Amino acid sequence: MREIIKQEVVQRMLPLLDNAQIKALEHTLEIVLDKYLENKPDNDEISSVELLQKFLEAKRIEGCSEKTLAYYQNTINRMLSNIGKEVMHIMTEDLRSYLTDYQKQNSLSRVTIDNVRRILSSFFSWLEDEEYLIKSPIRRIHKVKTIISIKDTYSDEELEKMRDSCDEKRDLALIDILASTGMRVGELVRLNQSDIDFNERECKVLGKGNKERIVYFDARTKIHLQGYLDSRSDNCEALFVSLKSPHLRLTIGGVESRIREIGKKLNIDKVHPHKFRRTLATKAIDKGMPIEQLQQLLGHKRIDTTLQYAMVKQSNVKMAHKKYIG
């Protein structure tokens, strides 16, 4: 009886399924028929905890940082806790309801809720690729449409004001290296003095996913950076250290706080380290730097990310319109 049921179901489904789907159907029939015709418990199902750990292990091998892994784990655990089902039983409607409710309850932006969707999609797609699931339940939940806003950059005048306001050689070198390299603040604080090549005016940074790349700085940065290092009397290997003894490596929070103080003193709005990165990207695009080269300079995995940083100035668009159309 068992084989007869299996063969009849497969035969009826042959016109509708491809080879991979037929194989999956046969495997499913084996499990279900074993369970109900022979009264066997369903012991083959892997728990959500095990599946999540396997996913995180795979991402760790791919090079994801511990910070990213923790974000993945918290996001997925929150979803599992709210839905209250094992991974193998979660349906599309469960995920759609969860995302809708989570956004409303926490007043989240479209960008934030799409980041949550993207992480869940990565998790379920991995389960599908590894054949724990026949089909990802989030496949039919598409990217959330977001409003792309043009974010501010520093003007040349604002950059000069910040440089002129620096009383400490460290702060001047800090602003210069952020402005001329476009590196992330997390990359900046990990730099050691040995990472700097003054002859080539370049330095080696460790970016996201523990990937190394080379970034470059200008002549002014070289002079101010050398001046800062020459003024130091500590033995710390870090490129930037705190001003007070024992002169420990500067932290991300320390850089953000110092930059914010400088902006507040000059009445410049929204002063933070990441804005230097966006400013460099915009300036590079405006001056004709190929987007592929800028992508490498900024250390972006996807070119779409680079395009989000590089917002072309409206004045340049007006000039181009006048030249080519008007």
mmCIF file of C-alpha atoms in Angstrom:
data_model
loop_
_atom_site.group_PDB
_atom_site.id
_atom_site.type_symbol
_atom_site.label_atom_id
_atom_site.label_comp_id
_atom_site.label_asym_id
_atom_site.label_seq_id
_atom_site.Cartn_x
_atom_site.Cartn_y
_atom_site.Cartn_z
ATOM 1 C CA MET A 1 0.000 0.000 0.000
ATOM 2 C CA ARG A 2 2.813 2.383 0.927
ATOM 3 C CA GLU A 3 4.548 2.134 -2.472
ATOM 4 C CA ILE A 4 1.239 2.297 -4.374
ATOM 5 C CA ILE A 5 0.302 5.601 -2.685
ATOM 6 C CA LYS A 6 3.746 7.028 -3.310
ATOM 7 C CA GLN A 7 3.828 6.082 -7.007
ATOM 8 C CA GLU A 8 0.311 7.352 -7.685
ATOM 9 C CA VAL A 9 1.007 10.747 -6.103
ATOM 10 C CA VAL A 10 4.286 11.107 -8.029
ATOM 11 C CA GLN A 11 2.650 10.115 -11.334
ATOM 12 C CA ARG A 12 -0.142 12.645 -10.883
ATOM 13 C CA MET A 13 2.374 15.414 -10.139
ATOM 14 C CA LEU A 14 4.838 14.642 -12.960
ATOM 15 C CA PRO A 15 3.339 17.166 -15.444
ATOM 16 C CA LEU A 16 3.591 19.976 -12.881
ATOM 17 C CA LEU A 17 7.030 19.483 -11.326
ATOM 18 C CA ASP A 18 10.629 19.445 -12.527
ATOM 19 C CA ASN A 19 13.165 16.761 -11.594
ATOM 20 C CA ALA A 20 14.374 18.485 -8.425
ATOM 21 C CA GLN A 21 10.811 19.021 -7.237
ATOM 22 C CA ILE A 22 9.875 15.392 -7.925
ATOM 23 C CA LYS A 23 12.879 14.288 -5.881
ATOM 24 C CA ALA A 24 11.800 16.556 -3.019
ATOM 25 C CA LEU A 25 8.249 15.209 -3.250
ATOM 26 C CA GLU A 26 9.438 11.608 -3.058
ATOM 27 C CA HIS A 27 11.540 12.405 0.013
ATOM 28 C CA THR A 28 8.575 14.141 1.670
ATOM 29 C CA LEU A 29 6.270 11.218 0.919
ATOM 30 C CA GLU A 30 8.773 8.831 2.487
ATOM 31 C CA ILE A 31 8.801 10.838 5.728
ATOM 32 C CA VAL A 32 5.019 11.332 5.923
ATOM 33 C CA LEU A 33 4.153 7.740 5.023
ATOM 34 C CA ASP A 34 6.658 6.450 7.548
ATOM 35 C CA LYS A 35 5.159 8.666 10.191
ATOM 36 C CA TYR A 36 1.459 7.881 9.653
ATOM 37 C CA LEU A 37 1.397 4.357 8.202
ATOM 38 C CA GLU A 38 4.004 2.895 10.517
ATOM 39 C CA ASN A 39 3.318 5.160 13.542
ATOM 40 C CA LYS A 40 6.904 6.419 13.684
ATOM 41 C CA PRO A 41 7.620 9.707 15.461
ATOM 42 C CA ASP A 42 9.026 12.518 13.336
ATOM 43 C CA ASN A 43 12.578 12.573 14.687
ATOM 44 C CA ASP A 44 14.200 13.931 11.506
ATOM 45 C CA GLU A 45 13.176 17.536 12.134
ATOM 46 C CA ILE A 46 16.069 19.758 13.166
ATOM 47 C CA SER A 47 15.298 22.388 15.803
ATOM 48 C CA SER A 48 15.334 26.109 15.084
ATOM 49 C CA VAL A 49 18.262 26.576 17.498
ATOM 50 C CA GLU A 50 20.397 24.047 15.580
ATOM 51 C CA LEU A 51 19.519 25.549 12.211
ATOM 52 C CA LEU A 52 20.357 29.053 13.379
ATOM 53 C CA GLN A 53 23.725 27.913 14.739
ATOM 54 C CA LYS A 54 24.547 26.159 11.461
ATOM 55 C CA PHE A 55 23.650 29.338 9.553
ATOM 56 C CA LEU A 56 25.847 31.498 11.803
ATOM 57 C CA GLU A 57 28.734 29.054 11.433
ATOM 58 C CA ALA A 58 28.433 29.290 7.645
ATOM 59 C CA LYS A 59 28.424 33.090 7.805
ATOM 60 C CA ARG A 60 31.448 33.078 10.112
ATOM 61 C CA ILE A 61 33.358 30.970 7.583
ATOM 62 C CA GLU A 62 32.346 33.456 4.856
ATOM 63 C CA GLY A 63 34.130 36.174 6.840
ATOM 64 C CA CYS A 64 31.310 37.994 8.648
ATOM 65 C CA SER A 65 32.451 39.903 11.731
ATOM 66 C CA GLU A 66 31.285 38.931 15.215
ATOM 67 C CA LYS A 67 29.317 42.187 15.352
ATOM 68 C CA THR A 68 27.432 41.248 12.176
ATOM 69 C CA LEU A 69 26.840 37.701 13.410
ATOM 70 C CA ALA A 70 25.384 39.028 16.668
ATOM 71 C CA TYR A 71 23.038 41.291 14.683
ATOM 72 C CA TYR A 72 21.936 38.312 12.543
ATOM 73 C CA GLN A 73 21.371 36.173 15.617
ATOM 74 C CA ASN A 74 19.337 38.806 17.475
ATOM 75 C CA THR A 75 17.208 39.593 14.410
ATOM 76 C CA ILE A 76 16.402 35.941 13.666
ATOM 77 C CA ASN A 77 15.816 35.023 17.334
ATOM 78 C CA ARG A 78 13.388 37.934 17.672
ATOM 79 C CA MET A 79 11.437 36.660 14.663
ATOM 80 C CA LEU A 80 11.339 33.082 15.971
ATOM 81 C CA SER A 81 10.210 34.218 19.419
ATOM 82 C CA ASN A 82 7.403 36.395 18.020
ATOM 83 C CA ILE A 83 6.081 33.855 15.517
ATOM 84 C CA GLY A 84 6.331 30.995 18.015
ATOM 85 C CA LYS A 85 6.916 28.217 15.481
ATOM 86 C CA GLU A 86 9.826 25.980 14.571
ATOM 87 C CA VAL A 87 11.632 27.126 11.417
ATOM 88 C CA MET A 88 10.408 24.134 9.394
ATOM 89 C CA HIS A 89 6.772 25.163 9.965
ATOM 90 C CA ILE A 90 6.998 28.916 9.285
ATOM 91 C CA MET A 91 4.863 30.085 6.350
ATOM 92 C CA THR A 92 4.988 33.206 4.163
ATOM 93 C CA GLU A 93 1.989 34.714 5.935
ATOM 94 C CA ASP A 94 3.695 34.272 9.317
ATOM 95 C CA LEU A 95 6.674 36.319 8.136
ATOM 96 C CA ARG A 96 4.551 38.954 6.403
ATOM 97 C CA SER A 97 2.450 39.467 9.546
ATOM 98 C CA TYR A 98 5.556 39.593 11.731
ATOM 99 C CA LEU A 99 7.261 42.260 9.596
ATOM 100 C CA THR A 100 4.081 44.365 9.455
ATOM 101 C CA ASP A 101 3.473 44.199 13.210
ATOM 102 C CA TYR A 102 7.134 44.730 14.088
ATOM 103 C CA GLN A 103 7.297 47.863 11.946
ATOM 104 C CA LYS A 104 4.108 49.331 13.456
ATOM 105 C CA GLN A 105 4.942 48.515 17.073
ATOM 106 C CA ASN A 106 8.418 50.068 16.872
ATOM 107 C CA SER A 107 7.646 52.873 14.377
ATOM 108 C CA LEU A 108 10.483 51.672 12.144
ATOM 109 C CA SER A 109 11.474 53.293 8.873
ATOM 110 C CA ARG A 110 11.187 51.443 5.570
ATOM 111 C CA VAL A 111 14.963 51.179 5.390
ATOM 112 C CA THR A 112 15.160 49.513 8.814
ATOM 113 C CA ILE A 113 12.367 47.014 8.160
ATOM 114 C CA ASP A 114 13.921 46.129 4.798
ATOM 115 C CA ASN A 115 17.196 45.393 6.581
ATOM 116 C CA VAL A 116 15.281 42.952 8.814
ATOM 117 C CA ARG A 117 13.633 41.396 5.744
ATOM 118 C CA ARG A 118 17.031 41.075 4.045
ATOM 119 C CA ILE A 119 18.541 39.210 7.022
ATOM 120 C CA LEU A 120 15.578 36.833 7.246
ATOM 121 C CA SER A 121 15.789 36.288 3.495
ATOM 122 C CA SER A 122 19.473 35.397 3.825
ATOM 123 C CA PHE A 123 18.637 32.882 6.565
ATOM 124 C CA PHE A 124 15.784 31.140 4.755
ATOM 125 C CA SER A 125 17.586 31.175 1.384
ATOM 126 C CA TRP A 126 20.566 29.466 3.044
ATOM 127 C CA LEU A 127 18.228 26.820 4.497
ATOM 128 C CA GLU A 128 16.808 26.265 1.016
ATOM 129 C CA ASP A 129 20.268 26.042 -0.581
ATOM 130 C CA GLU A 130 21.359 23.546 2.074
ATOM 131 C CA GLU A 131 18.134 21.549 1.404
ATOM 132 C CA TYR A 132 16.753 21.879 4.927
ATOM 133 C CA LEU A 133 13.719 23.529 3.291
ATOM 134 C CA ILE A 134 12.133 22.725 -0.057
ATOM 135 C CA LYS A 135 11.159 26.366 -0.610
ATOM 136 C CA SER A 136 11.998 29.551 1.303
ATOM 137 C CA PRO A 137 8.822 31.046 2.838
ATOM 138 C CA ILE A 138 10.182 34.585 2.415
ATOM 139 C CA ARG A 139 10.743 34.277 -1.330
ATOM 140 C CA ARG A 140 7.434 36.000 -2.118
ATOM 141 C CA ILE A 141 8.122 38.916 0.257
ATOM 142 C CA HIS A 142 9.870 41.449 -1.961
ATOM 143 C CA LYS A 143 12.214 44.323 -1.208
ATOM 144 C CA VAL A 144 10.586 47.200 0.634
ATOM 145 C CA LYS A 145 10.468 50.354 -1.496
ATOM 146 C CA THR A 146 12.326 53.171 0.199
ATOM 147 C CA ILE A 147 12.616 56.908 -0.357
ATOM 148 C CA ILE A 148 16.157 57.802 -1.384
ATOM 149 C CA SER A 149 17.101 61.090 0.216
ATOM 150 C CA ILE A 150 20.099 63.195 -0.740
ATOM 151 C CA LYS A 151 22.298 63.271 2.354
ATOM 152 C CA ASP A 152 24.462 66.233 3.282
ATOM 153 C CA THR A 153 28.167 66.496 2.574
ATOM 154 C CA TYR A 154 30.761 68.928 3.885
ATOM 155 C CA SER A 155 31.497 71.985 1.778
ATOM 156 C CA ASP A 156 35.120 72.979 1.111
ATOM 157 C CA GLU A 157 34.551 75.976 3.368
ATOM 158 C CA GLU A 158 33.315 73.793 6.249
ATOM 159 C CA LEU A 159 36.333 71.505 5.945
ATOM 160 C CA GLU A 160 38.696 74.486 6.090
ATOM 161 C CA LYS A 161 36.874 75.896 9.116
ATOM 162 C CA MET A 162 37.258 72.579 10.931
ATOM 163 C CA ARG A 163 40.977 72.448 10.122
ATOM 164 C CA ASP A 164 41.523 76.047 11.254
ATOM 165 C CA SER A 165 39.694 75.427 14.542
ATOM 166 C CA CYS A 166 41.964 72.541 15.608
ATOM 167 C CA ASP A 167 44.130 73.353 18.619
ATOM 168 C CA GLU A 168 45.612 69.844 18.739
ATOM 169 C CA LYS A 169 47.883 68.347 16.075
ATOM 170 C CA ARG A 170 46.057 65.050 16.523
ATOM 171 C CA ASP A 171 42.673 66.557 15.651
ATOM 172 C CA LEU A 172 44.072 68.233 12.535
ATOM 173 C CA ALA A 173 45.615 64.944 11.354
ATOM 174 C CA LEU A 174 42.355 63.158 12.213
ATOM 175 C CA ILE A 175 40.226 65.456 10.050
ATOM 176 C CA ASP A 176 42.737 65.350 7.193
ATOM 177 C CA ILE A 177 42.972 61.563 7.044
ATOM 178 C CA LEU A 178 39.181 61.129 7.194
ATOM 179 C CA ALA A 179 38.675 63.728 4.465
ATOM 180 C CA SER A 180 41.382 62.476 2.094
ATOM 181 C CA THR A 181 40.976 58.680 2.437
ATOM 182 C CA GLY A 182 37.228 58.248 2.986
ATOM 183 C CA MET A 183 37.905 55.329 5.327
ATOM 184 C CA ARG A 184 35.349 54.140 7.858
ATOM 185 C CA VAL A 185 35.796 55.299 11.449
ATOM 186 C CA GLY A 186 36.088 51.660 12.532
ATOM 187 C CA GLU A 187 38.969 51.246 10.094
ATOM 188 C CA LEU A 188 40.591 54.428 11.351
ATOM 189 C CA VAL A 189 40.765 53.391 15.006
ATOM 190 C CA ARG A 190 42.314 50.017 14.110
ATOM 191 C CA LEU A 191 45.225 51.653 12.273
ATOM 192 C CA ASN A 192 48.735 51.320 13.671
ATOM 193 C CA GLN A 193 51.685 53.568 12.910
ATOM 194 C CA SER A 194 53.278 50.689 11.007
ATOM 195 C CA ASP A 195 50.340 50.649 8.570
ATOM 196 C CA ILE A 196 51.321 54.061 7.169
ATOM 197 C CA ASP A 197 53.609 54.350 4.134
ATOM 198 C CA PHE A 198 54.606 58.025 3.941
ATOM 199 C CA ASN A 199 56.711 57.564 0.789
ATOM 200 C CA GLU A 200 53.749 56.244 -1.198
ATOM 201 C CA ARG A 201 51.198 58.302 0.786
ATOM 202 C CA GLU A 202 49.068 55.248 1.446
ATOM 203 C CA CYS A 203 47.967 53.015 4.289
ATOM 204 C CA LYS A 204 46.596 49.524 4.709
ATOM 205 C CA VAL A 205 43.186 49.280 6.394
ATOM 206 C CA LEU A 206 41.214 46.287 7.629
ATOM 207 C CA GLY A 207 37.653 46.690 6.384
ATOM 208 C CA LYS A 208 34.386 44.804 6.773
ATOM 209 C CA GLY A 209 34.674 41.034 6.619
ATOM 210 C CA ASN A 210 38.350 41.336 7.655
ATOM 211 C CA LYS A 211 39.282 42.340 4.111
ATOM 212 C CA GLU A 212 42.413 44.416 3.669
ATOM 213 C CA ARG A 213 42.674 47.214 1.132
ATOM 214 C CA ILE A 214 44.912 50.184 0.389
ATOM 215 C CA VAL A 215 43.698 53.768 0.766
ATOM 216 C CA TYR A 216 45.557 56.931 -0.184
ATOM 217 C CA PHE A 217 46.044 60.368 1.376
ATOM 218 C CA ASP A 218 47.164 63.741 0.036
ATOM 219 C CA ALA A 219 50.313 65.780 0.694
ATOM 220 C CA ARG A 220 48.651 67.982 3.321
ATOM 221 C CA THR A 221 47.571 64.917 5.292
ATOM 222 C CA LYS A 222 51.116 63.547 5.105
ATOM 223 C CA ILE A 223 52.582 66.756 6.603
ATOM 224 C CA HIS A 224 50.019 67.011 9.395
ATOM 225 C CA LEU A 225 50.179 63.291 10.210
ATOM 226 C CA GLN A 226 53.974 63.380 10.452
ATOM 227 C CA GLY A 227 53.751 66.481 12.633
ATOM 228 C CA TYR A 228 51.350 64.733 14.985
ATOM 229 C CA LEU A 229 53.453 61.564 15.262
ATOM 230 C CA ASP A 230 56.632 63.587 15.853
ATOM 231 C CA SER A 231 54.929 65.398 18.743
ATOM 232 C CA ARG A 232 54.049 62.176 20.577
ATOM 233 C CA SER A 233 56.138 60.770 23.422
ATOM 234 C CA ASP A 234 54.115 57.613 24.165
ATOM 235 C CA ASN A 235 54.956 54.053 23.108
ATOM 236 C CA CYS A 236 51.492 53.036 21.868
ATOM 237 C CA GLU A 237 51.510 51.390 18.440
ATOM 238 C CA ALA A 238 48.126 52.909 17.528
ATOM 239 C CA LEU A 239 48.062 55.692 14.927
ATOM 240 C CA PHE A 240 45.650 57.810 16.979
ATOM 241 C CA VAL A 241 45.612 57.857 20.767
ATOM 242 C CA SER A 242 43.853 59.790 23.518
ATOM 243 C CA LEU A 243 45.294 63.167 24.467
ATOM 244 C CA LYS A 244 45.584 62.342 28.172
ATOM 245 C CA SER A 245 47.883 59.793 29.792
ATOM 246 C CA PRO A 246 48.163 56.809 29.484
ATOM 247 C CA HIS A 247 47.489 57.673 25.806
ATOM 248 C CA LEU A 248 45.435 54.627 24.868
ATOM 249 C CA ARG A 249 44.172 53.805 21.370
ATOM 250 C CA LEU A 250 41.373 56.151 20.347
ATOM 251 C CA THR A 251 37.939 54.478 20.160
ATOM 252 C CA ILE A 252 35.099 54.977 17.695
ATOM 253 C CA GLY A 253 33.167 56.830 20.398
ATOM 254 C CA GLY A 254 36.176 59.019 21.079
ATOM 255 C CA VAL A 255 36.476 60.041 17.416
ATOM 256 C CA GLU A 256 32.741 60.708 17.130
ATOM 257 C CA SER A 257 32.728 62.799 20.294
ATOM 258 C CA ARG A 258 35.708 64.910 19.206
ATOM 259 C CA ILE A 259 34.340 65.546 15.711
ATOM 260 C CA ARG A 260 30.955 66.470 17.184
ATOM 261 C CA GLU A 261 32.598 68.974 19.558
ATOM 262 C CA ILE A 262 34.402 70.658 16.663
ATOM 263 C CA GLY A 263 31.163 70.949 14.677
ATOM 264 C CA LYS A 264 29.248 72.328 17.648
ATOM 265 C CA LYS A 265 31.903 74.981 18.225
ATOM 266 C CA LEU A 266 31.635 76.092 14.566
ATOM 267 C CA ASN A 267 27.813 75.797 14.346
ATOM 268 C CA ILE A 268 28.079 73.225 11.553
ATOM 269 C CA ASP A 269 25.096 70.862 11.409
ATOM 270 C CA LYS A 270 25.341 67.056 11.514
ATOM 271 C CA VAL A 271 29.083 66.700 11.989
ATOM 272 C CA HIS A 272 30.139 63.064 12.262
ATOM 273 C CA PRO A 273 32.966 60.872 10.857
ATOM 274 C CA HIS A 274 30.869 59.081 8.230
ATOM 275 C CA LYS A 275 30.040 62.380 6.551
ATOM 276 C CA PHE A 276 33.714 62.691 5.496
ATOM 277 C CA ARG A 277 33.347 59.391 3.626
ATOM 278 C CA ARG A 278 30.219 60.575 1.822
ATOM 279 C CA THR A 279 31.898 63.882 0.977
ATOM 280 C CA LEU A 280 34.881 62.141 -0.600
ATOM 281 C CA ALA A 281 32.623 59.859 -2.654
ATOM 282 C CA THR A 282 30.565 62.781 -3.942
ATOM 283 C CA LYS A 283 33.654 64.829 -4.810
ATOM 284 C CA ALA A 284 35.233 61.871 -6.626
ATOM 285 C CA ILE A 285 32.133 61.309 -8.767
ATOM 286 C CA ASP A 286 31.812 65.027 -9.534
ATOM 287 C CA LYS A 287 35.408 65.082 -10.777
ATOM 288 C CA GLY A 288 34.869 62.079 -13.044
ATOM 289 C CA MET A 289 36.364 59.202 -11.056
ATOM 290 C CA PRO A 290 35.107 55.866 -12.498
ATOM 291 C CA ILE A 291 32.564 54.310 -10.168
ATOM 292 C CA GLU A 292 34.405 50.951 -10.185
ATOM 293 C CA GLN A 293 37.576 52.610 -8.876
ATOM 294 C CA LEU A 294 35.637 54.475 -6.194
ATOM 295 C CA GLN A 295 34.000 51.194 -5.177
ATOM 296 C CA GLN A 296 37.442 49.677 -4.605
ATOM 297 C CA LEU A 297 38.681 52.755 -2.755
ATOM 298 C CA LEU A 298 35.717 52.696 -0.360
ATOM 299 C CA GLY A 299 35.851 48.913 0.070
ATOM 300 C CA HIS A 300 32.284 48.211 -1.059
ATOM 301 C CA LYS A 301 31.276 44.684 -2.012
ATOM 302 C CA ARG A 302 28.407 45.882 -4.219
ATOM 303 C CA ILE A 303 28.493 48.843 -6.576
ATOM 304 C CA ASP A 304 24.929 49.778 -5.565
ATOM 305 C CA THR A 305 26.282 50.720 -2.141
ATOM 306 C CA THR A 306 28.836 53.049 -3.733
ATOM 307 C CA LEU A 307 26.128 54.777 -5.754
ATOM 308 C CA GLN A 308 24.174 55.488 -2.564
ATOM 309 C CA TYR A 309 27.174 57.363 -1.142
ATOM 310 C CA ALA A 310 27.935 59.317 -4.295
ATOM 311 C CA MET A 311 25.146 61.863 -4.645
ATOM 312 C CA VAL A 312 25.892 64.109 -7.618
ATOM 313 C CA LYS A 313 25.679 67.809 -6.827
ATOM 314 C CA GLN A 314 22.599 69.552 -8.226
ATOM 315 C CA SER A 315 24.712 72.460 -9.548
ATOM 316 C CA ASN A 316 26.661 70.008 -11.718
ATOM 317 C CA VAL A 317 23.418 68.546 -13.066
ATOM 318 C CA LYS A 318 22.255 72.059 -13.989
ATOM 319 C CA MET A 319 25.538 72.811 -15.790
ATOM 320 C CA ALA A 320 25.355 69.501 -17.679
ATOM 321 C CA HIS A 321 21.774 70.203 -18.721
ATOM 322 C CA LYS A 322 22.761 73.624 -20.016
ATOM 323 C CA LYS A 323 25.733 72.155 -21.923
ATOM 324 C CA TYR A 324 24.073 69.132 -23.523
ATOM 325 C CA ILE A 325 20.372 70.043 -23.712
ATOM 326 C CA GLY A 326 19.685 73.720 -23.042
#
